[in-house]
XYZ file of C-alpha atoms in Angstrom:
674
model
C 70.582 79.681 89.909
C 67.611 81.311 91.686
C 67.028 85.054 91.752
C 68.133 86.925 94.875
C 65.622 86.911 97.737
C 63.268 84.297 96.311
C 62.057 81.575 98.673
C 64.296 79.012 96.952
C 67.291 81.366 97.221
C 66.576 82.009 100.902
C 66.220 78.315 101.674
C 69.488 77.601 99.885
C 71.237 80.359 101.860
C 70.002 78.942 105.184
C 71.120 75.461 104.194
C 74.539 76.898 103.368
C 74.584 78.565 106.796
C 74.252 75.123 108.306
C 76.642 73.238 106.037
C 79.389 75.702 105.049
C 81.631 77.084 107.752
C 82.750 80.100 105.666
C 79.132 81.125 105.044
C 78.300 81.082 108.748
C 81.552 82.905 109.527
C 80.820 85.601 106.939
C 77.294 86.259 108.215
C 78.506 86.414 111.820
C 81.162 88.945 110.793
C 78.476 91.105 109.185
C 76.392 90.951 112.332
C 79.341 92.343 114.292
C 79.862 95.069 111.702
C 76.183 96.067 111.753
C 75.583 95.709 115.493
C 76.417 99.338 116.279
C 73.803 100.746 113.912
C 70.857 98.381 113.417
C 69.263 99.334 116.742
C 69.043 103.039 115.915
C 67.777 105.124 112.982
C 70.359 105.574 110.239
C 72.259 108.872 110.502
C 72.259 109.635 106.792
C 73.527 113.085 105.734
C 71.225 115.196 103.582
C 74.120 116.605 101.574
C 75.180 115.172 98.244
C 78.585 113.581 97.918
C 81.672 115.053 96.310
C 84.181 113.557 93.880
C 86.235 110.692 95.248
C 89.220 111.742 93.125
C 89.495 114.875 95.247
C 89.734 112.861 98.464
C 93.507 113.127 98.320
C 96.384 114.920 99.967
C 97.156 117.951 97.756
C 100.840 117.556 98.566
C 101.573 113.931 97.685
C 98.396 112.654 96.013
C 97.773 109.876 98.552
C 94.165 108.861 99.214
C 93.009 110.205 102.578
C 91.685 108.189 105.514
C 88.472 109.340 107.197
C 88.806 110.329 110.857
C 85.276 111.732 111.048
C 82.990 113.743 108.765
C 85.223 116.798 108.980
C 88.743 115.440 109.482
C 90.735 113.382 106.998
C 94.299 112.104 107.416
C 97.008 111.584 104.816
C 98.678 108.182 105.429
C 101.951 109.445 103.926
C 102.582 112.837 105.560
C 99.988 112.379 108.383
C 98.574 115.854 107.798
C 94.889 116.351 108.683
C 92.710 118.018 106.052
C 89.286 119.520 106.686
C 86.595 121.407 104.771
C 85.926 121.403 101.041
C 86.439 119.352 98.888
C 87.404 116.627 101.376
C 84.261 116.751 103.514
C 82.021 116.346 100.445
C 84.160 113.495 99.068
C 83.945 111.706 102.417
C 80.146 112.121 102.313
C 80.071 110.267 98.987
C 81.712 107.272 100.611
C 79.340 107.544 103.589
C 76.337 107.285 101.245
C 77.949 104.250 99.602
C 78.478 102.647 102.998
C 74.793 103.025 103.887
C 73.847 101.361 100.587
C 76.271 98.449 101.037
C 75.303 97.994 104.695
C 71.607 97.969 103.805
C 72.307 95.137 101.371
C 74.328 93.253 103.991
C 71.559 93.738 106.551
C 68.998 92.328 104.109
C 71.220 89.291 103.463
C 71.753 88.777 107.214
C 67.990 88.839 107.672
C 67.529 86.301 104.875
C 70.165 84.045 106.430
C 69.101 84.349 110.073
C 65.466 85.457 110.093
C 66.315 88.219 112.615
C 63.874 90.985 111.728
C 65.950 93.830 113.216
C 68.261 93.654 110.174
C 65.376 93.800 107.704
C 63.835 96.757 109.534
C 67.099 98.699 109.453
C 67.622 98.000 105.739
C 64.053 99.134 105.104
C 64.626 102.344 107.056
C 67.604 103.195 104.813
C 65.553 102.589 101.677
C 62.638 104.675 102.931
C 64.923 107.499 104.058
C 66.414 107.861 100.590
C 62.975 107.499 98.963
C 61.514 110.272 101.161
C 64.469 112.623 100.714
C 65.865 111.927 97.247
C 64.090 114.916 95.700
C 65.750 117.170 98.305
C 69.239 116.372 97.077
C 70.180 119.001 94.467
C 71.533 117.936 91.125
C 75.263 118.739 91.180
C 78.460 117.771 89.374
C 82.209 117.551 89.948
C 82.717 121.061 88.551
C 80.650 122.730 91.271
C 77.619 123.381 89.066
C 74.193 122.909 90.636
C 70.667 122.362 89.364
C 70.021 122.933 85.684
C 73.621 124.015 85.167
C 74.991 120.688 86.377
C 74.865 119.163 82.920
C 74.298 115.567 81.937
C 77.110 114.208 84.127
C 75.594 115.503 87.359
C 73.688 113.450 89.917
C 71.978 113.965 93.279
C 73.145 111.756 96.155
C 76.459 111.437 94.307
C 77.959 114.009 91.954
C 78.095 112.044 88.710
C 75.874 109.433 87.114
C 78.577 106.767 87.376
C 78.692 107.174 91.151
C 74.892 107.405 91.410
C 74.622 104.043 89.636
C 77.260 102.482 91.914
C 75.392 103.733 94.972
C 71.888 102.654 93.931
C 72.351 99.057 92.843
C 73.113 97.636 96.343
C 69.976 99.421 97.584
C 68.000 97.831 94.765
C 69.345 94.399 95.720
C 68.357 95.023 99.343
C 64.884 95.974 98.159
C 64.597 92.763 96.128
C 65.348 90.639 99.183
C 62.876 92.537 101.365
C 60.194 92.429 98.664
C 60.387 88.650 98.331
C 60.332 88.310 102.126
C 57.154 90.470 102.336
C 59.004 92.951 104.560
C 57.755 95.858 102.438
C 54.110 96.732 102.139
C 52.636 97.480 98.724
C 52.597 101.171 99.632
C 56.225 101.157 100.776
C 57.357 99.338 97.662
C 55.477 101.808 95.493
C 57.020 104.714 97.399
C 60.542 103.343 96.961
C 59.933 102.663 93.286
C 58.329 105.993 92.384
C 60.300 108.338 94.649
C 63.728 106.696 94.540
C 64.368 104.086 91.865
C 62.588 105.613 88.889
C 63.923 109.131 89.620
C 67.428 107.654 89.762
C 66.811 106.013 86.378
C 65.796 109.391 84.963
C 68.980 110.983 86.312
C 71.111 108.238 84.767
C 69.217 108.327 81.470
C 70.353 111.930 80.956
C 73.876 110.664 80.329
C 74.148 107.738 77.861
C 77.822 106.810 77.704
C 78.227 104.379 74.771
C 81.191 101.972 75.209
C 82.498 102.703 78.697
C 82.794 101.526 82.270
C 80.323 104.331 83.052
C 77.594 102.783 80.921
C 78.305 99.343 82.371
C 77.498 100.742 85.821
C 74.449 102.522 84.419
C 73.316 99.139 83.097
C 74.012 97.494 86.465
C 71.793 100.075 88.173
C 69.007 99.572 85.625
C 69.199 95.775 85.903
C 69.180 95.760 89.714
C 66.256 98.219 89.801
C 64.441 96.103 87.206
C 64.750 93.082 89.493
C 63.607 95.059 92.537
C 60.497 96.272 90.697
C 59.914 93.177 88.553
C 60.215 95.388 85.456
C 61.246 93.119 82.566
C 61.188 96.037 80.118
C 63.824 97.889 82.119
C 66.008 94.780 82.189
C 65.720 94.389 78.415
C 66.856 97.998 77.986
C 69.894 97.351 80.189
C 70.769 94.338 78.049
C 69.621 95.141 74.524
C 70.103 98.880 73.955
C 71.987 98.919 70.645
C 74.346 101.755 71.641
C 74.647 101.191 75.394
C 73.378 97.809 76.579
C 75.330 94.909 78.049
C 75.519 92.973 74.780
C 76.907 96.041 73.025
C 79.469 96.538 75.807
C 80.569 92.920 75.521
C 80.927 93.114 71.748
C 82.632 96.499 71.501
C 84.466 96.773 74.822
C 85.738 93.248 75.520
C 88.257 91.494 73.296
C 87.849 87.830 72.431
C 90.629 87.177 74.950
C 88.540 88.923 77.629
C 90.535 92.092 78.397
C 88.600 95.359 78.734
C 89.452 97.863 75.995
C 90.734 100.652 78.281
C 93.902 98.659 78.852
C 94.025 99.220 82.619
C 93.707 96.334 85.053
C 91.974 98.515 87.637
C 89.255 99.303 85.102
C 89.067 95.710 83.897
C 88.102 94.501 87.371
C 86.025 97.614 88.044
C 83.962 96.926 84.921
C 83.763 93.213 85.690
C 82.192 94.017 89.073
C 79.320 95.733 87.254
C 78.988 93.008 84.611
C 78.565 90.457 87.400
C 75.826 92.585 88.996
C 73.935 92.641 85.692
C 74.205 88.867 85.326
C 73.166 88.471 88.952
C 70.052 90.618 88.448
C 69.166 88.773 85.245
C 68.966 85.503 87.207
C 65.803 86.891 88.764
C 64.231 86.796 85.294
C 65.578 83.369 84.385
C 68.380 84.756 82.188
C 71.781 83.013 82.239
C 74.034 85.879 81.245
C 76.936 84.232 83.058
C 77.050 81.823 80.107
C 78.089 84.654 77.762
C 81.549 83.586 76.500
C 83.094 87.033 76.937
C 81.920 87.263 80.523
C 83.764 84.062 81.293
C 86.752 85.380 79.323
C 86.864 88.487 81.533
C 87.443 86.205 84.528
C 89.847 83.951 82.646
C 92.252 86.472 81.116
C 93.672 87.772 84.443
C 94.715 84.222 85.348
C 96.756 84.097 82.142
C 98.226 87.600 82.197
C 99.133 88.273 85.824
C 102.728 88.569 86.950
C 104.322 85.601 88.755
C 103.591 87.198 92.148
C 99.854 87.438 91.441
C 99.826 91.170 90.702
C 99.076 93.219 87.608
C 101.175 96.200 86.595
C 99.949 99.767 86.693
C 98.955 100.388 83.081
C 97.238 103.481 81.737
C 94.958 104.857 84.490
C 95.574 101.995 86.881
C 97.430 101.290 90.061
C 99.151 98.004 90.819
C 96.399 95.412 91.257
C 96.667 92.242 93.337
C 94.389 89.456 92.113
C 93.871 88.341 95.722
C 91.934 91.550 96.334
C 89.365 90.221 93.843
C 88.977 86.817 95.464
C 85.278 87.615 95.912
C 84.808 87.711 92.115
C 86.593 84.398 91.767
C 84.043 82.858 94.124
C 81.635 83.565 91.264
C 84.098 82.355 88.633
C 84.819 79.101 90.448
C 81.123 78.455 91.101
C 80.070 79.036 87.466
C 83.177 78.179 85.442
C 85.427 76.113 87.699
C 88.354 78.566 87.387
C 90.284 80.558 89.969
C 90.440 77.888 92.665
C 93.846 79.079 93.907
C 92.561 82.637 94.311
C 89.515 81.499 96.269
C 91.671 79.271 98.434
C 93.870 82.238 99.347
C 90.948 84.173 100.903
C 88.881 83.828 104.075
C 85.789 83.344 101.841
C 83.705 85.690 103.973
C 82.801 88.062 101.133
C 79.269 88.594 99.841
C 80.026 86.490 96.768
C 81.647 83.818 98.918
C 78.573 83.586 101.134
C 76.055 83.615 98.286
C 77.863 81.746 95.510
C 80.934 80.000 96.939
C 81.121 76.236 96.509
C 83.065 73.653 98.442
C 86.661 73.354 97.320
C 88.244 69.954 96.679
C 90.511 68.608 99.377
C 93.572 68.598 97.096
C 94.785 71.816 95.525
C 94.426 71.798 91.758
C 97.657 73.265 90.377
C 97.208 75.318 87.231
C 98.210 78.513 85.536
C 97.893 81.363 87.976
C 98.932 79.587 91.162
C 101.625 81.702 92.806
C 104.700 79.656 93.604
C 103.624 76.804 91.341
C 106.370 74.409 90.317
C 104.750 72.149 87.754
C 106.754 71.352 84.634
C 104.138 72.992 82.454
C 104.596 76.287 84.272
C 108.242 76.491 83.239
C 107.295 76.951 79.591
C 106.816 80.506 78.377
C 103.275 81.822 78.443
C 102.613 84.471 75.789
C 99.279 86.248 76.073
C 98.177 88.787 73.483
C 95.637 91.225 74.908
C 94.067 92.058 71.584
C 91.557 94.793 72.405
C 93.934 97.314 74.003
C 96.916 95.948 72.056
C 99.382 94.560 74.586
C 101.493 91.427 74.779
C 102.250 89.815 78.143
C 104.987 87.200 78.590
C 105.882 85.108 81.649
C 108.454 82.341 82.006
C 110.339 80.453 84.685
C 109.514 79.778 88.331
C 110.491 81.028 91.769
C 113.373 83.493 91.818
C 114.003 82.727 88.159
C 110.548 83.853 87.053
C 110.531 86.701 84.571
C 107.799 88.671 82.845
C 107.536 91.470 80.378
C 104.752 93.475 78.808
C 104.763 95.738 75.771
C 101.946 98.203 75.078
C 101.645 98.720 71.334
C 97.920 99.091 70.575
C 94.902 101.345 71.044
C 95.323 104.544 73.013
C 92.731 103.428 75.577
C 90.214 106.248 75.262
C 90.005 108.677 78.216
C 92.082 106.362 80.419
C 94.886 105.853 77.908
C 98.413 107.248 78.197
C 100.779 108.410 75.459
C 102.956 105.335 75.808
C 103.334 103.389 72.595
C 105.966 100.633 72.898
C 106.105 101.106 76.659
C 108.074 98.250 78.272
C 107.475 96.675 81.681
C 109.897 94.125 83.146
C 109.600 91.823 86.180
C 112.434 89.664 87.501
C 113.510 88.131 90.824
C 110.138 88.930 92.389
C 110.147 92.645 91.573
C 108.787 94.938 88.886
C 112.015 96.667 87.919
C 110.561 98.571 84.970
C 107.082 99.726 85.912
C 104.519 102.019 84.359
C 103.919 105.477 85.765
C 100.400 104.417 86.778
C 98.202 107.175 88.152
C 97.219 109.423 90.974
C 93.559 110.344 91.503
C 92.274 112.582 88.723
C 91.777 115.499 91.075
C 95.546 115.857 91.527
C 97.385 118.236 89.189
C 100.119 115.705 88.384
C 97.685 113.296 86.726
C 97.593 115.326 83.513
C 100.884 117.129 84.118
C 103.026 113.988 84.468
C 101.440 110.539 84.563
C 99.848 110.506 81.098
C 102.930 111.858 79.291
C 105.386 109.775 77.294
C 108.334 110.855 79.449
C 106.710 109.078 82.412
C 106.948 105.709 80.623
C 109.621 103.268 79.498
C 109.693 104.171 75.829
C 111.004 106.862 73.486
C 110.164 110.553 73.135
C 110.983 112.725 70.135
C 111.953 116.403 70.397
C 110.998 116.491 74.067
C 107.305 116.073 73.302
C 104.752 113.411 74.113
C 103.473 111.043 71.477
C 100.099 111.636 69.877
C 97.254 109.152 70.228
C 98.321 106.205 68.142
C 97.892 102.506 67.530
C 100.921 100.377 66.748
C 101.313 96.779 65.615
C 102.647 93.546 67.085
C 104.888 91.846 64.527
C 106.083 88.870 66.519
C 105.653 87.159 69.886
C 107.191 83.689 69.897
C 109.058 81.252 72.112
C 111.688 79.113 70.383
C 114.201 76.828 72.078
C 113.993 78.662 75.375
C 114.326 82.120 73.792
C 111.372 84.515 73.726
C 111.185 87.188 71.043
C 108.739 90.089 70.896
C 108.703 92.697 68.126
C 106.364 95.674 67.864
C 106.275 98.943 65.950
C 104.468 102.272 65.964
C 104.371 104.322 62.762
C 102.140 107.218 63.801
C 103.105 108.063 67.374
C 105.020 110.989 65.863
C 104.507 112.394 62.394
C 107.225 111.149 60.094
C 108.786 108.895 62.750
C 108.917 105.107 62.965
C 109.441 103.418 66.341
C 110.565 99.786 66.338
C 111.206 97.727 69.498
C 112.681 94.199 69.538
C 112.959 92.286 72.789
C 114.758 89.025 73.513
C 114.245 87.227 76.823
C 116.757 84.437 77.448
C 119.272 83.196 79.976
C 117.852 85.380 82.735
C 118.480 88.532 80.660
C 116.279 90.932 78.728
C 117.799 92.446 75.583
C 116.093 95.569 74.225
C 116.833 96.910 70.734
C 114.909 100.140 70.087
C 115.303 101.686 66.625
C 114.009 105.138 65.694
C 113.803 106.436 62.124
C 112.726 110.029 61.391
C 112.123 111.988 58.196
C 113.750 115.091 59.708
C 116.683 115.483 62.141
C 115.201 115.002 65.619
C 116.292 114.748 69.240
C 115.430 111.287 70.545
C 115.224 110.281 74.234
C 115.191 106.644 75.371
C 113.574 106.726 78.823
C 113.653 104.146 81.618
C 112.133 104.334 85.110
C 112.816 101.955 87.992
C 111.914 101.696 91.649
C 115.557 101.636 92.512
C 118.332 103.844 93.813
C 121.254 104.359 91.438
C 124.511 102.915 92.722
C 127.286 105.444 92.217
C 129.855 104.437 89.585
C 133.129 106.085 90.780
C 134.843 106.660 87.401
C 131.761 108.540 86.167
C 131.346 112.275 86.756
C 127.865 113.488 87.753
C 127.085 117.068 86.716
C 123.937 118.792 87.952
C 121.557 119.895 85.201
C 117.968 121.126 84.936
C 114.869 119.352 83.701
C 114.085 122.328 81.487
C 117.358 121.787 79.606
C 115.813 118.514 78.422
C 112.367 119.929 77.663
C 110.154 122.618 79.150
C 106.890 120.768 78.465
C 105.036 117.426 78.421
C 106.049 116.184 81.849
C 109.794 116.878 81.709
C 109.672 119.845 84.172
C 108.571 117.405 86.886
C 111.893 115.561 86.802
C 114.058 116.376 89.820
C 117.739 116.004 90.725
C 118.732 115.842 87.062
C 122.373 114.864 86.576
C 124.355 114.460 83.367
C 126.791 111.538 83.353
C 130.181 112.225 81.860
C 133.054 109.838 81.247
C 130.913 106.834 80.293
C 132.450 104.472 77.707
C 130.532 103.475 74.581
C 129.567 100.229 76.352
C 128.638 100.963 79.946
C 126.887 99.399 82.921
C 124.866 101.224 85.559
C 123.345 99.557 88.605
C 120.303 100.219 90.774
C 119.455 98.807 94.224
C 115.801 98.037 94.934
C 114.084 100.839 96.836
C 111.593 98.829 98.839
C 111.061 96.417 101.683
C 113.380 93.416 101.698
C 115.283 94.518 98.633
C 118.545 95.809 100.085
C 120.610 93.200 98.252
C 118.588 93.120 95.025
C 120.136 94.801 91.993
C 119.249 95.753 88.450
C 122.200 96.012 86.100
C 121.541 98.036 82.947
C 124.026 97.723 80.111
C 124.063 100.396 77.395
C 125.667 98.965 74.270
C 127.313 100.741 71.320
C 126.265 104.215 72.395
C 125.014 106.216 69.397
C 127.214 109.092 68.270
C 126.688 112.172 70.445
C 124.573 110.294 73.018
C 124.202 111.875 76.472
C 123.080 109.935 79.547
C 121.094 111.557 82.361
C 119.849 110.340 85.728
C 116.902 111.958 87.495
C 114.156 111.384 90.023
C 110.635 111.058 88.627
C 107.214 111.185 90.351
C 105.567 107.879 91.187
C 102.393 106.715 92.867
C 102.070 106.887 96.676
C 103.355 105.473 98.902
C 106.570 105.033 96.861
C 106.247 108.563 95.409
C 109.579 108.692 93.577
C 111.478 106.553 91.086
C 114.843 106.793 89.389
C 114.878 107.709 85.704
C 117.593 107.100 83.156
C 117.447 109.077 79.909
C 119.700 108.472 76.916
C 119.525 111.393 74.500
C 120.692 111.431 70.893
C 120.454 114.939 69.422
C 119.748 115.805 65.785
C 119.506 112.372 64.194
C 117.388 110.744 61.532
C 118.323 107.160 62.523
C 119.428 105.859 65.892
C 119.375 102.572 67.800
C 119.430 102.009 71.545
C 120.706 98.566 72.581
C 120.169 97.731 76.254
C 120.598 94.593 78.341
C 118.745 94.267 81.663
C 119.930 91.863 84.337
C 118.269 91.386 87.742
C 120.827 89.992 90.163
C 122.210 90.147 93.707
C 124.529 92.661 95.304
C 128.112 91.771 94.520
C 127.349 89.804 91.337
C 130.136 90.599 88.893
C 129.177 92.427 85.694
C 128.690 90.401 82.542
C 131.048 90.599 79.621
C 128.965 91.648 76.604
C 129.901 92.232 72.974
C 127.733 93.294 70.033
C 128.512 91.757 66.666
C 127.126 93.628 63.685
C 125.698 97.061 62.991
C 123.024 98.111 65.570
C 121.227 100.114 62.888
C 120.821 96.984 60.756
C 117.437 95.387 61.339
C 118.841 91.913 60.625
C 121.929 90.066 61.720
C 122.723 91.775 65.035
C 124.301 89.313 67.476
C 124.998 89.605 71.212
C 127.804 87.615 72.820
C 127.287 87.095 76.567
C 129.898 85.846 79.028
C 129.519 85.553 82.794
C 132.791 87.307 83.559
C 135.758 87.492 81.218
C 136.483 83.733 81.321
C 132.906 82.406 81.382
C 131.390 80.303 78.635
C 130.062 82.443 75.779
C 126.433 82.454 74.616
C 125.544 83.975 71.258
C 122.068 85.303 70.525
C 120.466 86.973 67.568
C 118.776 90.160 68.831
């Protein structure tokens, strides 16, 4: 593959314009987008950008929508915000838009030969080169100049954001340089007054294994290509504590998942890895052949939910693989994977235009095709995400498709949550048990709620969050149509062992969670669902306070706490889906063999916008050294009669516990070991 902007690359692009309808369509769309600005000087602000994680509504945490430079609307409550910190955060995105548009303009010029686009891209580059030294060094904490510290930057307010902003400008420069649209003096000015000063700003903040350093490396690699500086490229690749090869070895598991254990950050990091490989092509390097780079594209196809989404894990929101169709243009071109994802898009992305190849006339059905009905797809797929320590399971098709995920491994560094043995469950097209996810880091609830154990589907001890810990996967197998997953965590709490056994069979999920403590402890089994609890008339609901459960570690953010009284030892509670098209969808939750002294609570818990609130169920066992929570989850339709369930054996016994399942009192019995 030729380097960007070279004569061979340009000729290939123009041939693609002639032969590939999606390439021509993409370039024409960019012309429309750029038409309002390429005929006038760029109106670039001379103020540095603020922190994007503060571009949120203080009330509900939703990301704001820019009205203009001084007015910003919340899509949830529709309130307009103005002034600091929102104006500065909007400026950061404005700087990014100028960088991305300059790159698009350079590509449009290469594709069409229309010089107006090259001239506008050049004017953006020269503006930043002639004014970069006027932007003060500043950081997200409001410190300026020498006090800004190593994280600070100039056009943006942290080195991560500076790197993200500069690499599209460097790619634009590479195209213009090869096209002789920059004089030697202009190229020298851009190199010495913009690119190399940016490198010095970034070099102040080496970040070791991190998505930050991956973007630093992307900036260095793109600048190296723009300036023809092979030494700078080698540093981006070979630095023993920071370079791309180190990131691949230390940050990417053999299966391909990024170590932070969050799908948002997996794709975010992959974007930068692709930029590095792209820049290296200009020096004849084939970094795309690195096995772990391919694995980073491959693992999402194996681990996504049946609807093509990824759950919010650690500091991540729900991710839809279709929003990364542009990356799968690259993956399909270089590795032949991701055809279904590419086919689902309009192919007009930058990667589609530059790398996309013609698709075969017949759809190739494989793992990862939403709605697929091949026989192979009906078998269980068990994927162990080794680096962060998670196991993902999918089985079935259509409405019968189910999936679960258990997080047992590494904490996940800065983006990890205190969530060992957290359980996620998908059935009948919906994520019934979902992770707390995140709000932008500038919102108070990020640290006050979302990272805490009580925000997840696991167990807390003595009303406190777990400590950073790494558990162990003992089993993940599929045998005769029954899937079994077993995991444990021995150091989430001092002197406490957590053991979770899951059985997925017959459209049900059976959860056996055992807790063993050295000292008498209060244990809470916590479940959150995007559902509304259906009132159970024989049960009495008594208002209570969150503080009666715990006055710390997220608990005070529970609302509408109610204690349920009059529940039998074996009970069933039901939730209706709280979302579009889910009026008749139900989740039945069966609590089996309630431990002695157990108390059941319902509450509302914070969730990511736009949903904002979930229902929580908490089962509390006070002052125990051993307790077991046995739960059966069933996704069904409104009006479906409850199952008849019976436990055989002692729930505290780690072997020999059986569950008898009947569909109604007279239905045929199934007997499972759980």
